Coordinates of C-alpha atoms in Angstrom, one line a residue:
M1 CA 0.0 0.0 0.0
L2 CA 1.5 3.3 -1.1
N3 CA 1.6 6.2 1.3
F4 CA 2.9 9.8 1.1
K5 CA 6.3 8.9 2.6
T6 CA 6.8 6.0 0.2
I7 CA 6.0 8.3 -2.8
L8 CA 8.5 10.9 -1.5
V9 CA 11.1 8.1 -1.3
Y10 CA 10.4 7.1 -4.8
L11 CA 10.6 10.7 -6.1
K12 CA 14.1 11.1 -4.6
N13 CA 15.2 8.8 -7.4
P14 CA 16.2 11.1 -10.2
W15 CA 14.8 8.7 -12.8
T16 CA 11.5 8.6 -11.1
A17 CA 11.3 12.3 -10.7
S18 CA 12.2 13.0 -14.3
W19 CA 9.7 10.4 -15.5
V20 CA 6.8 11.9 -13.6
V21 CA 7.7 15.5 -14.5
T22 CA 8.1 14.9 -18.2
S23 CA 4.9 12.8 -18.3
L24 CA 2.9 15.6 -16.7
L25 CA 4.5 18.0 -19.2
A26 CA 3.4 15.7 -22.1
I27 CA -0.2 16.2 -20.8
F28 CA -0.3 19.9 -20.0
I29 CA 1.9 21.4 -22.7
P30 CA -0.6 20.4 -25.5
V31 CA -3.5 21.8 -23.5
I32 CA -1.7 25.1 -22.9
I33 CA -0.7 25.4 -26.6
W34 CA -4.1 24.5 -27.9
S35 CA -5.9 26.9 -25.4
S36 CA -3.6 29.7 -26.3
Q37 CA -4.1 29.3 -30.1
R38 CA -7.8 29.0 -30.0
G39 CA -8.1 31.9 -27.5
S40 CA -6.0 34.1 -29.7
Y41 CA -8.3 33.3 -32.7
Y42 CA -11.4 34.0 -30.7
K43 CA -10.2 37.4 -29.6
S44 CA -9.2 38.4 -33.1
Y45 CA -12.1 37.0 -35.2
G46 CA -14.3 34.5 -33.3
Y47 CA -15.9 37.0 -31.0
A48 CA -17.3 39.0 -34.0
V49 CA -18.5 35.7 -35.6
E50 CA -20.3 34.7 -32.4
L51 CA -21.9 38.1 -32.0
E52 CA -23.1 38.1 -35.6
E53 CA -24.5 34.5 -35.1
K54 CA -26.4 35.5 -31.9
Q55 CA -27.9 38.6 -33.6
R56 CA -29.0 36.5 -36.6
Q57 CA -30.7 33.9 -34.3
Y58 CA -32.4 36.7 -32.3
Y59 CA -34.0 38.2 -35.4
E60 CA -35.0 34.8 -36.8
N61 CA -36.6 33.8 -33.5
R62 CA -38.4 37.2 -33.3
D63 CA -39.8 36.9 -36.8
G64 CA -40.7 33.2 -36.4
N65 CA -38.6 32.0 -39.3
N66 CA -37.4 28.9 -37.6
G67 CA -40.8 27.4 -37.2
N68 CA -42.4 28.4 -40.6
N69 CA -40.2 26.2 -42.8
N70 CA -40.2 23.0 -40.9
N71 CA -43.5 22.6 -39.0
N72 CA -43.8 19.0 -40.1
Y73 CA -40.4 17.9 -38.8
Y74 CA -39.2 20.4 -36.1
S75 CA -40.9 18.5 -33.4
Y76 CA -38.9 15.4 -34.2
Y77 CA -35.5 17.1 -34.0
K78 CA -33.4 16.5 -30.9
E79 CA -29.8 17.0 -29.9
C80 CA -28.4 13.6 -29.0
S81 CA -25.4 12.7 -26.8
W82 CA -22.7 10.7 -28.5
F83 CA -23.4 7.6 -26.4
N84 CA -27.2 7.8 -26.9
W85 CA -27.3 5.4 -29.9
P86 CA -31.2 5.0 -30.0
C87 CA -31.6 8.8 -30.2
R88 CA -29.0 9.2 -33.0
K89 CA -30.5 6.3 -34.9
R90 CA -34.0 8.0 -34.8
Q91 CA -32.5 11.3 -35.8
Y92 CA -30.8 9.7 -38.8
Y93 CA -34.1 8.0 -39.7
F94 CA -35.9 11.4 -39.7
A95 CA -33.1 13.1 -41.6
T96 CA -33.3 10.6 -44.4
M97 CA -37.1 10.3 -44.5
E98 CA -37.7 12.6 -47.4
D99 CA -35.0 11.2 -49.6
R100 CA -36.1 7.7 -48.7
N101 CA -39.7 8.4 -49.7
R102 CA -38.7 10.2 -52.8
G103 CA -36.5 7.3 -53.8
Q104 CA -39.4 4.8 -53.4
Q105 CA -41.6 7.0 -55.6
D106 CA -39.0 7.4 -58.3
G107 CA -37.9 3.8 -58.1
N108 CA -34.3 4.8 -57.2
Y109 CA -32.3 2.7 -54.8
R110 CA -30.9 4.4 -51.7
Q111 CA -28.1 2.6 -49.9
E112 CA -28.5 2.7 -46.2
L113 CA -25.6 3.1 -43.7
P114 CA -24.9 0.1 -41.5
G115 CA -26.0 0.1 -37.9
W116 CA -22.4 -0.2 -36.5
F117 CA -21.4 3.0 -38.4
I118 CA -24.3 4.9 -36.9
F119 CA -23.5 3.4 -33.5
L120 CA -20.0 4.7 -33.6
G121 CA -21.2 8.2 -34.6
G122 CA -20.1 8.1 -38.2
A123 CA -23.4 9.3 -39.5
E124 CA -23.3 12.5 -37.4
H125 CA -21.3 14.3 -40.1
S126 CA -23.1 12.9 -43.1
E127 CA -24.7 15.3 -45.6
D128 CA -28.2 14.2 -44.5
M129 CA -27.5 14.9 -40.8
L130 CA -25.8 18.2 -41.5
R131 CA -28.8 19.4 -43.6
W132 CA -31.3 18.1 -41.0
K133 CA -29.6 20.0 -38.2
E134 CA -29.4 23.2 -40.2
Q135 CA -33.0 23.0 -41.3
N136 CA -34.2 22.7 -37.7
T137 CA -31.9 24.9 -35.8
G138 CA -30.9 27.5 -38.4
M139 CA -27.3 26.9 -37.6
R140 CA -24.8 25.7 -40.1
A141 CA -23.2 22.6 -38.8
S142 CA -19.6 21.7 -39.5
S143 CA -18.8 18.6 -41.5
S144 CA -15.8 18.0 -39.2
A145 CA -15.8 16.2 -35.9
E146 CA -14.4 19.1 -33.9
S147 CA -17.2 19.0 -31.3
S148 CA -18.0 15.3 -31.5
G149 CA -18.4 13.4 -28.3
G150 CA -16.5 10.6 -29.9
V151 CA -13.4 12.7 -30.2
K152 CA -13.7 13.8 -26.6
F153 CA -14.0 10.1 -25.6
V154 CA -10.8 9.2 -27.5
Y155 CA -9.0 12.1 -25.9
T156 CA -10.1 11.0 -22.4
M157 CA -9.2 7.4 -22.9
T158 CA -5.8 8.4 -24.3
L159 CA -5.1 10.3 -21.0
V160 CA -6.4 7.4 -18.9
L161 CA -4.1 4.8 -20.6
F162 CA -1.1 7.2 -20.5
L163 CA -1.6 7.9 -16.8
A164 CA -1.7 4.1 -16.2
L165 CA 1.6 3.9 -18.0
V166 CA 3.0 6.7 -15.9
V167 CA 2.0 5.1 -12.6
Y168 CA 3.5 1.7 -13.7
G169 CA 6.7 3.4 -14.8
A170 CA 7.0 5.4 -11.6
L171 CA 6.7 2.2 -9.5
T172 CA 9.2 0.4 -11.7
L173 CA 11.8 3.1 -11.5
G174 CA 11.1 3.9 -7.8
K175 CA 11.7 0.3 -6.8
N176 CA 14.8 0.0 -9.0
Q177 CA 13.2 -2.9 -10.9
P178 CA 14.4 -4.0 -14.4
V179 CA 12.9 -1.7 -17.1
M180 CA 12.5 -4.4 -19.8
N181 CA 8.7 -4.6 -19.5
L182 CA 8.5 -0.8 -19.3
E183 CA 10.5 -0.5 -22.5
V184 CA 8.0 -2.8 -24.2
F185 CA 5.1 -0.7 -23.0
L186 CA 6.9 2.4 -24.2
V187 CA 7.3 1.0 -27.7
V188 CA 3.6 0.0 -27.9
A189 CA 2.6 3.5 -26.6
A190 CA 4.8 5.3 -29.1
V191 CA 3.4 3.2 -32.0
V192 CA -0.2 3.8 -30.9
A193 CA 0.4 7.5 -30.5
L194 CA 1.9 7.7 -34.0
M195 CA -1.2 5.8 -35.4
N196 CA -3.6 8.2 -33.6
L197 CA -1.6 11.2 -34.9
V198 CA -1.8 10.1 -38.5
I199 CA -5.5 9.1 -38.4
T200 CA -6.4 12.4 -36.6
A201 CA -4.6 14.5 -39.2
Q202 CA -6.1 12.7 -42.1
G203 CA -9.6 11.9 -40.8
V204 CA -10.7 14.0 -37.9
I205 CA -9.2 17.5 -38.3
S206 CA -11.0 19.5 -41.0
S207 CA -9.2 22.0 -43.2
D208 CA -12.3 23.0 -45.2
D209 CA -12.7 26.8 -45.4
R210 CA -16.5 26.4 -45.2
D211 CA -16.2 24.6 -41.8
M212 CA -13.8 27.4 -40.5
E213 CA -16.0 30.2 -41.8
D214 CA -18.5 30.1 -38.9
S215 CA -16.1 28.7 -36.3
Y216 CA -15.5 30.8 -33.1
Y217 CA -12.1 29.3 -32.6
G218 CA -10.8 28.7 -36.1
W219 CA -8.7 25.7 -37.2
Y220 CA -7.0 25.4 -33.8
G221 CA -10.3 25.2 -32.0
Q222 CA -11.0 21.7 -33.2
M223 CA -10.9 19.0 -30.6
G224 CA -8.9 16.9 -33.0
V225 CA -6.0 19.3 -32.9
L226 CA -5.7 18.8 -29.1
V227 CA -5.8 15.0 -29.7
A228 CA -3.0 15.3 -32.3
Y229 CA -0.9 17.6 -30.0
T230 CA -1.3 15.2 -27.1
N231 CA -0.4 12.1 -29.1
F232 CA 2.7 13.9 -30.5
W233 CA 4.0 14.8 -27.0
I234 CA 3.2 11.3 -25.6
M235 CA 5.2 9.8 -28.5
L236 CA 8.1 12.2 -27.8
Q237 CA 8.1 11.3 -24.1
C238 CA 8.1 7.5 -24.8
L239 CA 10.9 7.7 -27.4
G240 CA 12.9 10.0 -25.2
F241 CA 12.9 7.5 -22.3
L242 CA 13.5 4.6 -24.6
I243 CA 16.7 6.3 -25.7
A244 CA 17.6 7.2 -22.2
F245 CA 17.1 3.7 -20.9
R246 CA 19.3 2.3 -23.7
I247 CA 22.1 4.8 -23.0
R248 CA 21.9 3.9 -19.3
S249 CA 22.1 0.2 -20.0
Y250 CA 25.1 0.7 -22.3
L251 CA 26.9 2.8 -19.7
E252 CA 26.2 0.4 -16.9
K253 CA 27.4 -2.5 -19.0
R254 CA 30.5 -0.6 -20.0
G255 CA 31.2 0.3 -16.3
G256 CA 30.8 -3.3 -15.3
D257 CA 33.3 -4.5 -17.9
K258 CA 35.7 -1.9 -16.8
E259 CA 35.4 -3.1 -13.2
D260 CA 36.1 -6.7 -14.3
I261 CA 39.2 -5.6 -16.1
D262 CA 40.4 -3.5 -13.2
G263 CA 39.8 -6.4 -10.9
D264 CA 41.8 -8.8 -13.1
Y265 CA 44.6 -6.2 -13.3
D266 CA 44.7 -5.8 -9.5
D267 CA 44.9 -9.6 -9.0
G268 CA 47.8 -9.8 -11.4
Q269 CA 49.5 -6.9 -9.6
N270 CA 49.1 -8.6 -6.2
Q271 CA 50.5 -11.9 -7.5
A272 CA 53.5 -10.0 -9.0
T273 CA 54.1 -8.2 -5.8
S274 CA 54.0 -11.4 -3.8
Y275 CA 56.5 -13.0 -6.1
H276 CA 58.8 -10.0 -5.9
N277 CA 58.7 -10.0 -2.1
Y278 CA 59.4 -13.7 -1.9
T279 CA 62.6 -14.4 0.2
A280 CA 64.5 -17.6 -0.3
P281 CA 65.3 -19.6 2.9
S282 CA 68.8 -19.1 4.4
E283 CA 71.7 -21.7 4.3
N284 CA 71.3 -22.5 8.0
V285 CA 67.7 -23.4 7.5
K286 CA 68.6 -25.7 4.6
E287 CA 71.4 -27.5 6.8
Q288 CA 68.9 -28.0 9.6
H289 CA 66.4 -29.6 7.3
H290 CA 69.2 -31.7 5.8
V291 CA 70.4 -33.0 9.2
A292 CA 66.9 -33.8 10.2

């Protein structure tokens, strides 16, 4: 059972202290950079966009424009949480109702999205769902996943798994245990972070000007950017300690070999000194032995 005194003893180890500090930096530096960049954009441009959006919504609500165009469907619209699969499934059904009915009348086949894709939130940013939300709320939705609950879930789980690795590494280093297993975990974590970094840049972060036009925080305001930053710093931390562990192992092995060589040299010197200090027995001792 760990207590405060035990933790302090572990932190006295330079390797443990550096491991904990760099791990915390790998978590907080991306958040600081991301918050600073999105805040800077909001102060420069986003505030004006938000003010204009609120004014437009105020006038539309006052004139009753929101309800005039979609009286038949507005009562069906609902904002769904990312984990509320039945709600999202119903919303997708209502969003595609007109196209589905039109296709049946025209005899055109409409391919339906599979349930697992809807379950994982893939349909949230389809053209049908974006149009459905804009028709019922008057707000132009982004085709990116910047505010998706799924991206927030990925970010949260990334931090949870990384913190588990940090705790395991701190215990391993604090107890001066072999770091072989820790090195394996570091390799796995670095590879997973690289994979997340690539898929985030190519599939989650949007660079469409139409998506950025109405954004309050610009390109940097996307949640996917924070995920990419975090995975990049986690990858750097893992690779950095892998290199440090390898260097330490090399130096320890080299120091051990040097000690063995020095020990062999000292043994040889002692034998040589003993031989040099050897004194032959005197003639009297030889005669006594001979008489006996």
